[in-house]
Coordinates of C-alpha atoms and ligand atoms in Angstrom, one line a residue:
X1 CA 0.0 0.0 0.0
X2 CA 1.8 3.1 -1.2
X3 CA 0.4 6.8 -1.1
X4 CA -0.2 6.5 -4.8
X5 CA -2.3 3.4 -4.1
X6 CA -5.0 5.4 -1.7
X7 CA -7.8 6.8 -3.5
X8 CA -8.1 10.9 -2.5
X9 CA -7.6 12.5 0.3
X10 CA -5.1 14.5 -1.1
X11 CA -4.8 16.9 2.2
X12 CA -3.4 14.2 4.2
X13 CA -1.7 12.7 1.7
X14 CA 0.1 16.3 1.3
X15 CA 0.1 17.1 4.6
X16 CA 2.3 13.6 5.6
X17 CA 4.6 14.0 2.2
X18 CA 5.6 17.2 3.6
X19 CA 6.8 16.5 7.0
X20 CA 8.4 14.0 5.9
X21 CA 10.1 16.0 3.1
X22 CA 11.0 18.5 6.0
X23 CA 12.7 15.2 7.6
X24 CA 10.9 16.7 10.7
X25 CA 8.2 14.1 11.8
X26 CA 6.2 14.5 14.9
X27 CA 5.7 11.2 17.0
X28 CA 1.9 11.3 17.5
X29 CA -0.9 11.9 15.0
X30 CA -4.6 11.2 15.3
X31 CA -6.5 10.5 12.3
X32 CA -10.1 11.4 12.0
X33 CA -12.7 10.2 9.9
X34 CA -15.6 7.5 9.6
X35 CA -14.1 4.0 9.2
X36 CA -13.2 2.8 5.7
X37 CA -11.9 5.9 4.2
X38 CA -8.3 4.7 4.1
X39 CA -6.9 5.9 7.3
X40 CA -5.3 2.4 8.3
X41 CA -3.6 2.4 4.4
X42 CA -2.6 5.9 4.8
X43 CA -0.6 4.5 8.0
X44 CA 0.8 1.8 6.1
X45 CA 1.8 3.8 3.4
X46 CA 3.5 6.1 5.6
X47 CA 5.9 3.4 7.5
X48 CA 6.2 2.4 3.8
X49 CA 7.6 5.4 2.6
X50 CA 9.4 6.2 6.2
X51 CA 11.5 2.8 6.0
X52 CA 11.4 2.6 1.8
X53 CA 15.2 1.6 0.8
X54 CA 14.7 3.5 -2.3
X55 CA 11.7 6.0 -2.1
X56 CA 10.7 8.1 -5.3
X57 CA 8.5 11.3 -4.5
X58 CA 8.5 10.9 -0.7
X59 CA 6.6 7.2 -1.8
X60 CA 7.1 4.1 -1.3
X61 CA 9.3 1.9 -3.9
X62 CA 6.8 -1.1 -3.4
X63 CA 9.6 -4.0 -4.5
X64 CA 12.4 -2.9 -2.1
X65 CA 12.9 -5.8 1.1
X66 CA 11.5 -3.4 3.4
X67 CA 8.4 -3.2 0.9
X68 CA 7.8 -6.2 0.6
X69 CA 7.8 -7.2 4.2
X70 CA 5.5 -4.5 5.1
X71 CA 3.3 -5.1 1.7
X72 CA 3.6 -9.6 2.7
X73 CA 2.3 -8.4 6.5
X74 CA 5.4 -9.6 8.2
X75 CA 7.0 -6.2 9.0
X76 CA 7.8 -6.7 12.8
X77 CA 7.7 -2.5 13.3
X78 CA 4.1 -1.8 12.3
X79 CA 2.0 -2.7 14.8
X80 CA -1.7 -2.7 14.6
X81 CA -3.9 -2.6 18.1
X82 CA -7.9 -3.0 17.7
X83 CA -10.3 -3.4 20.0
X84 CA -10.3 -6.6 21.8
X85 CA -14.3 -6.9 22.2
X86 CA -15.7 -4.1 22.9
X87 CA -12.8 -2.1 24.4
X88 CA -9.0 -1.8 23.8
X89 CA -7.8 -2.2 26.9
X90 CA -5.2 -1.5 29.5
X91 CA -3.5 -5.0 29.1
X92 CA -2.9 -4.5 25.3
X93 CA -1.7 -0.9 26.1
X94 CA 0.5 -2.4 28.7
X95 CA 1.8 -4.5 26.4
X96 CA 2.4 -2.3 23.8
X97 CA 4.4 0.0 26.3
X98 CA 6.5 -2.9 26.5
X99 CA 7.3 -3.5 23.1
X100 CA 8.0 0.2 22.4
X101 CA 10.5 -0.2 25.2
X102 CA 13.0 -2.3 22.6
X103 CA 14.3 -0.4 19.6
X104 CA 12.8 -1.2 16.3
X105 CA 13.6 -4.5 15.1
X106 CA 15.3 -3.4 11.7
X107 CA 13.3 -0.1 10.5
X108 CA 14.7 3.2 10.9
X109 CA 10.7 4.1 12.1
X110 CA 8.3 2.0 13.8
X111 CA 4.7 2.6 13.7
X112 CA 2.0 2.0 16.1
X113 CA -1.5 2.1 15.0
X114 CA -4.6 2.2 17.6
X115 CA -7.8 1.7 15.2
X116 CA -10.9 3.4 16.8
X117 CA -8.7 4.7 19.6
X118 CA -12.2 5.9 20.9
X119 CA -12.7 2.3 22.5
X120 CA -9.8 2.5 25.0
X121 CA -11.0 2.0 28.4
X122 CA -10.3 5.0 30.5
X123 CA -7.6 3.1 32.5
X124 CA -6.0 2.0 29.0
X125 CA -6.3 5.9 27.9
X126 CA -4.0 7.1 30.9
X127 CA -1.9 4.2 30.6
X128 CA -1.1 5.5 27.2
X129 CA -1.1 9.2 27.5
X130 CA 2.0 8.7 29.5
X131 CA 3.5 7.1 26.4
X132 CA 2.7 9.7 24.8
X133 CA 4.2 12.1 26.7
X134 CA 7.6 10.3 26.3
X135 CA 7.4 7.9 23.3
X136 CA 11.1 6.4 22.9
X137 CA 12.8 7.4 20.1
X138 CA 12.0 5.7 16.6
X139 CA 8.8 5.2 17.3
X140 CA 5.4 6.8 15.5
X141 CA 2.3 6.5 17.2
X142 CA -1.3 6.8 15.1
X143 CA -4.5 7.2 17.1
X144 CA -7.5 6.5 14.4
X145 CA -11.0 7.3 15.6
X146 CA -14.3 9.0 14.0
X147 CA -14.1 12.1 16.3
X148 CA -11.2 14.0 18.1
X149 CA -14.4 14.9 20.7
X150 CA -14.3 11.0 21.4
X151 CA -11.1 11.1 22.5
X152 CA -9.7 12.5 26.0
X153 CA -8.3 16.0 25.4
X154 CA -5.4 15.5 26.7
X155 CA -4.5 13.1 24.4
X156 CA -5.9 14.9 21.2
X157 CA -3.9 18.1 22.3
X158 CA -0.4 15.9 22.1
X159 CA -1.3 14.7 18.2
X160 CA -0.9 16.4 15.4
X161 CA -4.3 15.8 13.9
X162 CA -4.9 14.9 10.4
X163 CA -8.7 14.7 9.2
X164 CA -10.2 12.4 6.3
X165 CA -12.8 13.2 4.0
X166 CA -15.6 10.9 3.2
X167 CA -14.9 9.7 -0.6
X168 CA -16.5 11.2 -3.9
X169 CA -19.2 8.4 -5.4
X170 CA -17.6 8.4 -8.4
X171 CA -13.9 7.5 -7.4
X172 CA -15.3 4.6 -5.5
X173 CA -17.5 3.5 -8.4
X174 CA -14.8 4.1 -11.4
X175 CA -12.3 2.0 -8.1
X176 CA -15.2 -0.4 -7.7
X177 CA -15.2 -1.2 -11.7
X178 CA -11.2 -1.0 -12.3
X179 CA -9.9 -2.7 -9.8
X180 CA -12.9 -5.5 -8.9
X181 CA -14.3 -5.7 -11.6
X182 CA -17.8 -5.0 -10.6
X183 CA -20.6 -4.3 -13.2
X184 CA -21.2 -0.4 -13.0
X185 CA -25.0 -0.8 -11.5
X186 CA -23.7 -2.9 -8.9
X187 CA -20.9 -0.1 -8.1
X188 CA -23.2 2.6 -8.4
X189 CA -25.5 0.5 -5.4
X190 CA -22.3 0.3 -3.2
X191 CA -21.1 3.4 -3.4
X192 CA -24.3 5.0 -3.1
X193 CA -25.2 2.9 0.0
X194 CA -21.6 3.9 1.4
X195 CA -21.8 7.2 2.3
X196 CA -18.5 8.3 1.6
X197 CA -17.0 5.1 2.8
X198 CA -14.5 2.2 0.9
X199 CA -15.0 0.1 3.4
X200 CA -18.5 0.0 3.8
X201 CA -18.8 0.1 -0.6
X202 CA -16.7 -3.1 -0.4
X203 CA -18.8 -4.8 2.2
X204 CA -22.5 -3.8 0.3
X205 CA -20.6 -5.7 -2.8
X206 CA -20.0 -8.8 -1.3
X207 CA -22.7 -11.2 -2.7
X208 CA -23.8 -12.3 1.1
X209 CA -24.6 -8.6 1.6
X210 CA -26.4 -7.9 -2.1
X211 CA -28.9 -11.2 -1.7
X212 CA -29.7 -9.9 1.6
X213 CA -30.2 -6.4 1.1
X214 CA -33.0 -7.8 -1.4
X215 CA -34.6 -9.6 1.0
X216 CA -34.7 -6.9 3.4
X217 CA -36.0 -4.3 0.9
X218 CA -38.5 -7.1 -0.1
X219 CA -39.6 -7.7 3.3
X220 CA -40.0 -3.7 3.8
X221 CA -42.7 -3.9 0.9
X222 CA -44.5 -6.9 1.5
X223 CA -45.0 -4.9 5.5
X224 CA -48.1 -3.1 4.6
X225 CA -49.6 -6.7 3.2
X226 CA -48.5 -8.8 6.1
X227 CA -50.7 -9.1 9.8
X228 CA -49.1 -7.6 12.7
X229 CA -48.5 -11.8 14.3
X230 CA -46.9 -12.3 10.9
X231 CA -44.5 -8.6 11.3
X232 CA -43.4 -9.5 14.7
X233 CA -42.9 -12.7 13.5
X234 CA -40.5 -11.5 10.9
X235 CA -38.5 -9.1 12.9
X236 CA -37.8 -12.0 15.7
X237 CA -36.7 -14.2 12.9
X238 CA -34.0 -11.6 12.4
X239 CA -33.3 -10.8 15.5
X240 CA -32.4 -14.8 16.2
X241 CA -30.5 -14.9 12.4
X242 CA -28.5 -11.7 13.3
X243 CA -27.5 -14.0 16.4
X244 CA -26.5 -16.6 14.5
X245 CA -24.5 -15.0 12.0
X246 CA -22.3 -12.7 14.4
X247 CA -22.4 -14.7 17.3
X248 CA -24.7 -12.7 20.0
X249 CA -21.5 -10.8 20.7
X250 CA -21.6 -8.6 17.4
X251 CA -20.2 -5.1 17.9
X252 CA -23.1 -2.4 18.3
X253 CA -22.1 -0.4 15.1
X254 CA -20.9 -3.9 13.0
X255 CA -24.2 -6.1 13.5
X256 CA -26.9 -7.7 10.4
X257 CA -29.1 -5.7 12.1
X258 CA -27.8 -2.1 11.9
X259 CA -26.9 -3.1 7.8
X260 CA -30.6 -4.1 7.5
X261 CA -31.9 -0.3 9.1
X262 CA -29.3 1.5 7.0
X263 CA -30.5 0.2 4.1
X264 CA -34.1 0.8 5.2
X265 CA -32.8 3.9 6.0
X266 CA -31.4 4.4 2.1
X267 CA -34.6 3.7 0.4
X268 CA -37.5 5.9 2.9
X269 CA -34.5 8.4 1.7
X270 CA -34.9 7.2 -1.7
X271 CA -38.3 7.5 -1.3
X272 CA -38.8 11.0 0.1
X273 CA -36.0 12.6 -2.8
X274 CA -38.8 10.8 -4.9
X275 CA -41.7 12.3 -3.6
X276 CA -40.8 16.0 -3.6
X277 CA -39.1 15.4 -6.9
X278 CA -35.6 15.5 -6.4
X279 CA -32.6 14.4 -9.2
X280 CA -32.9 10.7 -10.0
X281 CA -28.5 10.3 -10.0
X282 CA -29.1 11.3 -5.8
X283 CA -31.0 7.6 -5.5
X284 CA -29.1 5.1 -3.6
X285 CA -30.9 1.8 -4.4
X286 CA -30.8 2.4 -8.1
X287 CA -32.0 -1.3 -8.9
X288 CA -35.0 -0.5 -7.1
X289 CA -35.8 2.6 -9.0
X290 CA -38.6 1.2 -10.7
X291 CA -40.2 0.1 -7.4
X292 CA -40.2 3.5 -6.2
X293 CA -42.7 5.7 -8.3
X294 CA -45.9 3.6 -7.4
X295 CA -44.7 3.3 -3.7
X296 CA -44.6 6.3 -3.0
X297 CA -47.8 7.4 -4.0
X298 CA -49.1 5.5 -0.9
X299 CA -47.6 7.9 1.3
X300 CA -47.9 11.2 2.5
X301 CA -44.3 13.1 2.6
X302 CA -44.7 13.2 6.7
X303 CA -45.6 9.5 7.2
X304 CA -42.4 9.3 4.9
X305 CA -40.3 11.2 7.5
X306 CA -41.6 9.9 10.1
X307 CA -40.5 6.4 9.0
X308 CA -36.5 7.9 8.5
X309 CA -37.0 8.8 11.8
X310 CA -38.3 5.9 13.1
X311 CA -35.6 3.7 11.5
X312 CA -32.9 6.1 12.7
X313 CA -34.3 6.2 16.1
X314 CA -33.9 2.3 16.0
X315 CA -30.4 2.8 14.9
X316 CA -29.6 5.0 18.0
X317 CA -31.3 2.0 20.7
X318 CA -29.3 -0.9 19.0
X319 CA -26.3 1.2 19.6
X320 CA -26.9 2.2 23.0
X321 CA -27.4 -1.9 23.8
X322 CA -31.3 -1.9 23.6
X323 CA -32.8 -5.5 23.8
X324 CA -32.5 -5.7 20.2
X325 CA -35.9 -7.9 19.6
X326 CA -37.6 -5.5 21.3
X327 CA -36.5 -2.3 19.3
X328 CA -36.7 -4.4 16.1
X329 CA -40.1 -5.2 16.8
X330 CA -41.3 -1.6 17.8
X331 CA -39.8 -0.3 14.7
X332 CA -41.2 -3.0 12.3
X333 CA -44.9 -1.9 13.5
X334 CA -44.4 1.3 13.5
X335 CA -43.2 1.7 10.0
X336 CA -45.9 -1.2 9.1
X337 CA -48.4 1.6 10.9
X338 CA -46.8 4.3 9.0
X339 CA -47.0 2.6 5.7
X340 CA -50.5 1.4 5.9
X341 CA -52.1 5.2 7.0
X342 CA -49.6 6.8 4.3
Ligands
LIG1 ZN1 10.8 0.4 -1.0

């Protein structure tokens, strides 16, 4: 992964060419930005280009034995921390405190990355303020989270932050064709559905995720034709298959679940820019598009609101830890309600 290799964001691409052109690099940057953008890449590319043998325009060569280690995954100096569960916490700090205590292995730099730093427990987030205070020499740290206001102040005040932008549609769609080969509608429903977001493009792509977005859109529908036993029905079967898949312990932002509300989510948006008229290239769920004319007909531009809210509403209690049978099932007969008095 060099710095050519990330699609945009061009300011922090600039931004980390520079200080490394000035030969001047500070220790301890945050990256900010929703997840799947490319801030993890821009990390690697940066303790690419930092430990490159032979670097051309501040870039990584990609070929050079330092390349290729990093490039193969078995570069000993980057070090990647997630969250174990729901938290990173203070034993994996106190172990990477440890680690930073040796001198790099064979780099000139090392480089730590904490993905969504946001998750550290509070005794973790002390434990590694004081590393950041006094990181030994050699080392890089990167904190990578959605928002600096996540993060203790004292620790955003000691990085140098460098902020990501969501991604244009079209460069993930023209990246979506080029380099995977995707048929162009199928890009266009990704990158719609992504918001701004790689990550999130590549996941909609996968043919798991495509099959089952149909089936949810179906279901959404079939809702007004369906009795309420047979709703709540349907919205336990998912809360028990959303178990299943993830394994009860699915992370609040990751789960079946919160993919199935944001793509309701998509298409009462879809709906709504249909209803007052608003420009057909702005739909997400372009393969519905023919769906949408007669559907919307049935409602009333407030019933429609309401139901955005309702599904974002549902969003919010899954997050917060909400019985998730019990929020499914409110918000499946409320948007039934909603679709039925239009
Ligand atoms: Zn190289």
């Amino acid at each position: 992964m060099r710095f050519s290799d990330i699609i945009g964001q061009e300011r922090a691409k600039g931004f980390l060419k520079r200080v490394m052109g000035e030969r001047k690099v500070p220790h301890a940057y945050l990256f900010t930005g929703i997840p799947g953008i490319g801030k993890t890449s821009m990390a690697t590319a940066l303790t690419m280009a930092l430990n490159c043998h032979e670097p051309g325009d501040l870039d990584g060569c990609g070929n050079c034995p330092s390349c290729r280690r990093l490039v193969g995954g078995n570069f000993p100096d980057f070090i990647l921390i997630r969250p174990d569960g729901q938290n990173i916490k203070i034993e994996q700090i106190r172990e990477l405190n440890r680690r930073l205590g040796f001198a790099p292995v064979s780099a000139s730099f090392r480089v730590c990355v904490l993905q969504q730093a946001e998750t550290m427990t509070s005794e973790a987030a002390n434990s590694f303020l004081k590393t950041l205070e006094e990181p030994p020499a050699g080392n890089i740290l990167i904190l990578s989270a959605r928002e600096p206001l996540d993060l203790l102040p004292t620790i955003v005040s000691r990085c140098q932050r460098v902020p990501f932008q969501p991604l244009p549609t079209r460069a993930m769609v023209d990246w979506l064709v080029s380099q995977r080969g995707l048929d162009r509608q199928k890009a266009e429903v990704a990158a719609r559905g992504a918001a701004g977001s790689l990550g999130t493009a590549l996941r909609i792509c996968d043919e798991n995720f495509l099959e089952m977005r149909k089936e949810w859109l179906s279901a959404l529908l079939k809702l007004p034709a369906i009795s309420i036993g047979e709703a709540v029905e349907m919205a336990f079967q998912w809360t028990r298959k959303n178990r299943q898949i993830r394994g009860g312990d699915a992370e609040p932002g990751g789960s079946v679940l919160m993919d199935m509300l944001h793509v309701w989510g998509s298409w009462y948006r879809d709906l709504l820019l249909v209803k007052v008229g608003g420009p057909g290239d702005l739909i997400i769920n372009v393969d519905f598009s023919d769906r949408m004319g007669p559907v919307t007909k049935c409602f009333r531009r407030a019933a429609l609101v309401e139901s955005l809210l309702v599904v974002s509403q549902a969003v919010r209690d899954l997050r917060r830890m909400r019985n998730a049978a019990l929020v499914l099932e409110r918000a499946v007969l409320h948007l039934k309600r909603l679709a039925l008095t239009g």
